XYZ file of C-alpha atoms in Angstrom:
268
model
C -9.140 -14.133 -59.337
C -12.864 -14.513 -59.951
C -12.354 -14.650 -63.721
C -9.946 -17.577 -63.433
C -10.256 -20.915 -61.700
C -10.691 -20.481 -57.934
C -7.971 -21.376 -55.498
C -8.954 -24.848 -54.352
C -8.559 -25.753 -50.662
C -9.088 -29.435 -49.968
C -9.479 -30.684 -46.392
C -8.508 -34.353 -46.366
C -7.703 -36.986 -43.763
C -8.537 -40.671 -44.011
C -9.122 -40.800 -40.252
C -12.238 -39.351 -38.700
C -12.489 -37.237 -35.575
C -9.690 -34.818 -36.400
C -11.804 -31.652 -36.559
C -11.634 -31.641 -40.364
C -15.201 -30.516 -41.065
C -15.218 -27.972 -38.237
C -11.993 -26.471 -39.549
C -13.281 -26.434 -43.126
C -16.494 -24.617 -42.160
C -14.674 -22.023 -40.063
C -12.208 -21.398 -42.890
C -15.058 -20.957 -45.383
C -16.884 -18.480 -43.141
C -13.662 -16.604 -42.350
C -12.892 -16.100 -46.045
C -16.497 -15.049 -46.724
C -16.361 -12.485 -43.915
C -13.126 -11.130 -45.395
C -15.068 -10.330 -48.553
C -14.033 -13.209 -50.787
C -16.368 -15.200 -53.010
C -16.355 -18.736 -51.649
C -17.849 -22.009 -52.822
C -17.927 -25.139 -50.692
C -18.650 -28.761 -51.534
C -19.304 -31.683 -49.190
C -17.958 -34.943 -50.639
C -19.522 -37.094 -47.926
C -23.263 -37.383 -48.710
C -23.484 -40.227 -46.198
C -22.239 -38.455 -43.057
C -23.144 -34.961 -44.346
C -21.379 -33.186 -41.479
C -20.652 -30.019 -43.419
C -24.051 -30.176 -45.096
C -25.807 -30.356 -41.738
C -23.640 -27.516 -40.398
C -24.617 -25.253 -43.282
C -28.295 -26.255 -43.060
C -28.241 -25.451 -39.339
C -26.671 -22.086 -40.136
C -29.343 -21.218 -42.686
C -32.080 -22.218 -40.222
C -30.556 -20.050 -37.473
C -30.383 -17.067 -39.844
C -34.064 -17.584 -40.719
C -35.192 -18.146 -37.128
C -33.335 -15.122 -35.725
C -33.910 -12.943 -38.805
C -30.227 -12.066 -39.017
C -27.856 -12.180 -42.001
C -25.211 -14.829 -41.468
C -22.473 -14.818 -44.126
C -22.076 -18.185 -45.794
C -20.378 -19.650 -48.868
C -22.247 -20.977 -51.873
C -22.723 -24.593 -50.957
C -23.440 -27.995 -52.503
C -23.256 -31.649 -51.519
C -22.042 -34.285 -53.968
C -25.018 -35.986 -55.600
C -23.436 -38.033 -58.377
C -21.598 -41.337 -58.177
C -18.831 -40.776 -60.718
C -15.751 -38.604 -61.173
C -17.450 -37.007 -64.181
C -20.410 -36.009 -61.991
C -18.006 -34.612 -59.409
C -16.241 -32.547 -62.067
C -19.591 -31.153 -63.224
C -20.457 -30.170 -59.646
C -17.055 -28.556 -59.153
C -17.333 -26.636 -62.432
C -20.766 -25.286 -61.510
C -19.758 -24.278 -58.005
C -16.448 -22.730 -59.146
C -18.053 -20.155 -61.401
C -17.155 -16.658 -60.207
C -15.508 -17.833 -56.981
C -12.201 -16.809 -55.442
C -11.960 -19.993 -53.394
C -13.475 -23.441 -53.583
C -13.337 -25.390 -50.322
C -13.729 -29.162 -50.464
C -14.482 -31.277 -47.396
C -13.710 -34.960 -47.951
C -14.847 -38.085 -46.048
C -12.796 -39.390 -43.135
C -11.947 -42.574 -45.022
C -10.115 -43.727 -48.134
C -12.266 -42.520 -51.001
C -11.813 -42.201 -54.776
C -13.441 -38.764 -54.860
C -11.179 -37.517 -52.052
C -8.082 -38.766 -53.873
C -9.207 -37.073 -57.068
C -9.768 -33.717 -55.391
C -6.558 -33.925 -53.344
C -4.656 -34.177 -56.615
C -6.506 -31.075 -57.889
C -5.862 -28.956 -54.781
C -3.830 -25.779 -54.643
C -3.801 -25.996 -50.850
C -4.201 -29.439 -49.287
C -4.991 -29.327 -45.571
C -4.612 -32.443 -43.421
C -5.887 -31.819 -39.881
C -4.611 -34.250 -37.266
C -4.989 -34.613 -33.546
C -1.767 -34.178 -31.640
C -1.074 -37.850 -31.010
C 0.919 -40.686 -32.547
C -2.371 -42.447 -33.282
C -3.112 -39.738 -35.839
C 0.528 -39.322 -36.834
C 0.445 -42.913 -38.062
C -1.623 -41.675 -41.010
C 1.390 -39.880 -42.464
C 4.349 -41.754 -40.995
C 5.493 -44.523 -38.660
C 7.848 -43.928 -35.760
C 10.231 -46.099 -33.797
C 8.648 -47.289 -30.537
C 11.764 -46.444 -28.484
C 13.194 -43.308 -30.073
C 10.057 -41.850 -31.703
C 12.142 -41.170 -34.807
C 10.372 -41.513 -38.148
C 10.981 -44.970 -39.659
C 9.033 -44.715 -42.898
C 6.367 -42.822 -44.757
C 2.794 -44.045 -44.634
C 0.809 -45.046 -47.695
C -1.084 -41.737 -47.446
C 2.117 -39.659 -47.471
C 3.416 -41.587 -50.459
C 0.082 -41.058 -52.213
C 0.181 -37.293 -51.669
C 3.867 -37.142 -52.581
C 3.170 -38.807 -55.927
C 0.094 -36.624 -56.540
C 2.155 -33.487 -55.978
C 4.873 -34.746 -58.303
C 2.367 -35.597 -61.044
C 0.568 -32.259 -60.674
C 3.807 -30.288 -60.951
C 4.767 -32.233 -64.058
C 1.332 -31.921 -65.671
C 0.545 -28.230 -65.207
C 3.357 -26.732 -63.133
C 1.202 -26.263 -60.041
C 2.863 -26.941 -56.702
C 0.363 -28.288 -54.172
C 0.919 -26.590 -50.827
C 0.417 -29.439 -48.347
C -0.378 -28.155 -44.857
C -0.577 -30.413 -41.804
C -2.789 -28.773 -39.205
C -2.124 -29.655 -35.571
C -5.587 -29.675 -34.005
C -6.453 -30.361 -30.377
C -2.939 -29.841 -29.059
C -2.806 -31.009 -25.451
C -1.140 -28.161 -23.598
C -0.730 -30.144 -20.382
C 1.222 -33.020 -21.942
C 4.444 -31.222 -22.863
C 6.470 -34.394 -23.491
C 4.019 -35.917 -25.975
C 3.538 -32.524 -27.645
C 7.294 -32.212 -28.161
C 7.683 -35.761 -29.459
C 4.875 -35.337 -31.984
C 6.272 -31.944 -32.956
C 9.762 -33.315 -33.478
C 8.432 -36.200 -35.578
C 6.358 -33.808 -37.702
C 9.369 -31.573 -38.271
C 11.492 -34.543 -39.304
C 8.840 -35.886 -41.665
C 8.056 -32.476 -43.137
C 11.654 -32.165 -44.285
C 11.426 -35.496 -46.072
C 7.988 -35.045 -47.632
C 7.713 -31.287 -48.000
C 4.578 -30.322 -46.078
C 4.178 -27.320 -43.788
C 3.012 -27.619 -40.180
C 0.802 -24.937 -38.647
C -1.186 -24.755 -35.405
C -4.896 -25.459 -35.662
C -7.736 -25.371 -33.155
C -7.536 -26.600 -29.590
C -9.998 -29.030 -28.035
C -12.777 -26.755 -26.758
C -16.395 -27.442 -25.841
C -17.472 -24.373 -27.817
C -16.938 -26.158 -31.149
C -19.314 -28.976 -30.223
C -21.853 -26.452 -28.956
C -21.793 -24.403 -32.162
C -22.815 -27.216 -34.506
C -26.603 -27.325 -33.793
C -26.917 -23.613 -34.586
C -24.435 -23.612 -37.446
C -22.699 -20.647 -35.887
C -18.952 -20.036 -35.889
C -16.614 -18.146 -33.606
C -16.842 -15.212 -36.028
C -20.570 -14.706 -35.366
C -19.835 -12.665 -32.277
C -23.207 -10.994 -31.822
C -25.007 -14.340 -31.931
C -22.912 -16.175 -29.330
C -23.974 -14.391 -26.147
C -21.428 -13.585 -23.484
C -17.979 -14.785 -24.480
C -15.586 -16.306 -21.987
C -11.812 -16.110 -22.075
C -11.592 -19.528 -23.751
C -13.920 -18.379 -26.561
C -11.797 -15.313 -27.224
C -8.656 -17.469 -27.223
C -10.295 -19.890 -29.653
C -11.197 -17.051 -32.010
C -7.589 -15.881 -31.980
C -6.486 -19.442 -32.788
C -8.841 -19.395 -35.748
C -7.422 -16.138 -37.066
C -3.875 -17.429 -36.708
C -4.819 -20.675 -38.458
C -6.328 -18.876 -41.457
C -3.257 -16.625 -41.654
C -1.024 -19.709 -41.464
C -2.705 -21.213 -44.523
C -1.065 -18.362 -46.487
C -3.896 -18.157 -49.017
C -3.842 -15.736 -51.987
C -6.247 -13.131 -50.614
C -7.574 -10.440 -52.942
C -6.247 -7.005 -52.038
C -9.504 -5.404 -53.225
C -11.763 -7.670 -51.152
C -14.081 -5.677 -48.891
C -14.661 -7.317 -45.483
C -18.279 -7.710 -44.494
C -19.624 -5.233 -41.975
C -20.068 -7.388 -38.908
C -20.842 -4.435 -36.632
C -24.437 -5.483 -36.335
C -23.280 -8.878 -35.171
C -20.481 -7.717 -32.946
């Protein structure tokens, strides 16, 4: 795969606060640990969430004198699509995967990269506030009334991409922060997602639950895979790590059979 164009994974959601950047970073580290060559680009030079996460990670590795696996990384510096394409071309060289984190707003660069994705991941919180991004529901029955502008945009991008080069964009809706205690709302959102997925053609997979650990990890740039650097792990941390593994498996990415996982024994 390294001699061809990398498999592009684009994390996109026009709403903020959905765990998009956290999920993107954990996916990038997970693939790196599995032995894949990974590039990552932050398309939000204003917020710089992913950039700050990776800078924090590099600083922690330096401060603790430990090797922390990380993807090759860049933040968008240009102000044109041509500049973006140059950055993507440079970062793609020799990579198996290129992960793109987009801003939590409508953005020309995000639209451009969504149309170029092989796997398009839309994280959303498990609520109808976030569901409104992809579809509108009836206030009484919670049945889907119509597609949102965003769903129509992605639908057209997928159609154009298939026509242009035969690539089928795998659109994955990631259910983050599922509220386990609110079974009725969880079921209603789930039913609406199932109904809409049949009309639009995306897949729905479970993401990461709302856990304090994710907010605590950011200043150090660590992830749930950096076991030896996290101290004593509680039951919730172990459960969160299992969620992460299941999420990465659910993305159904084309993993290289000859990839050699990194030896994390020293960090276990």
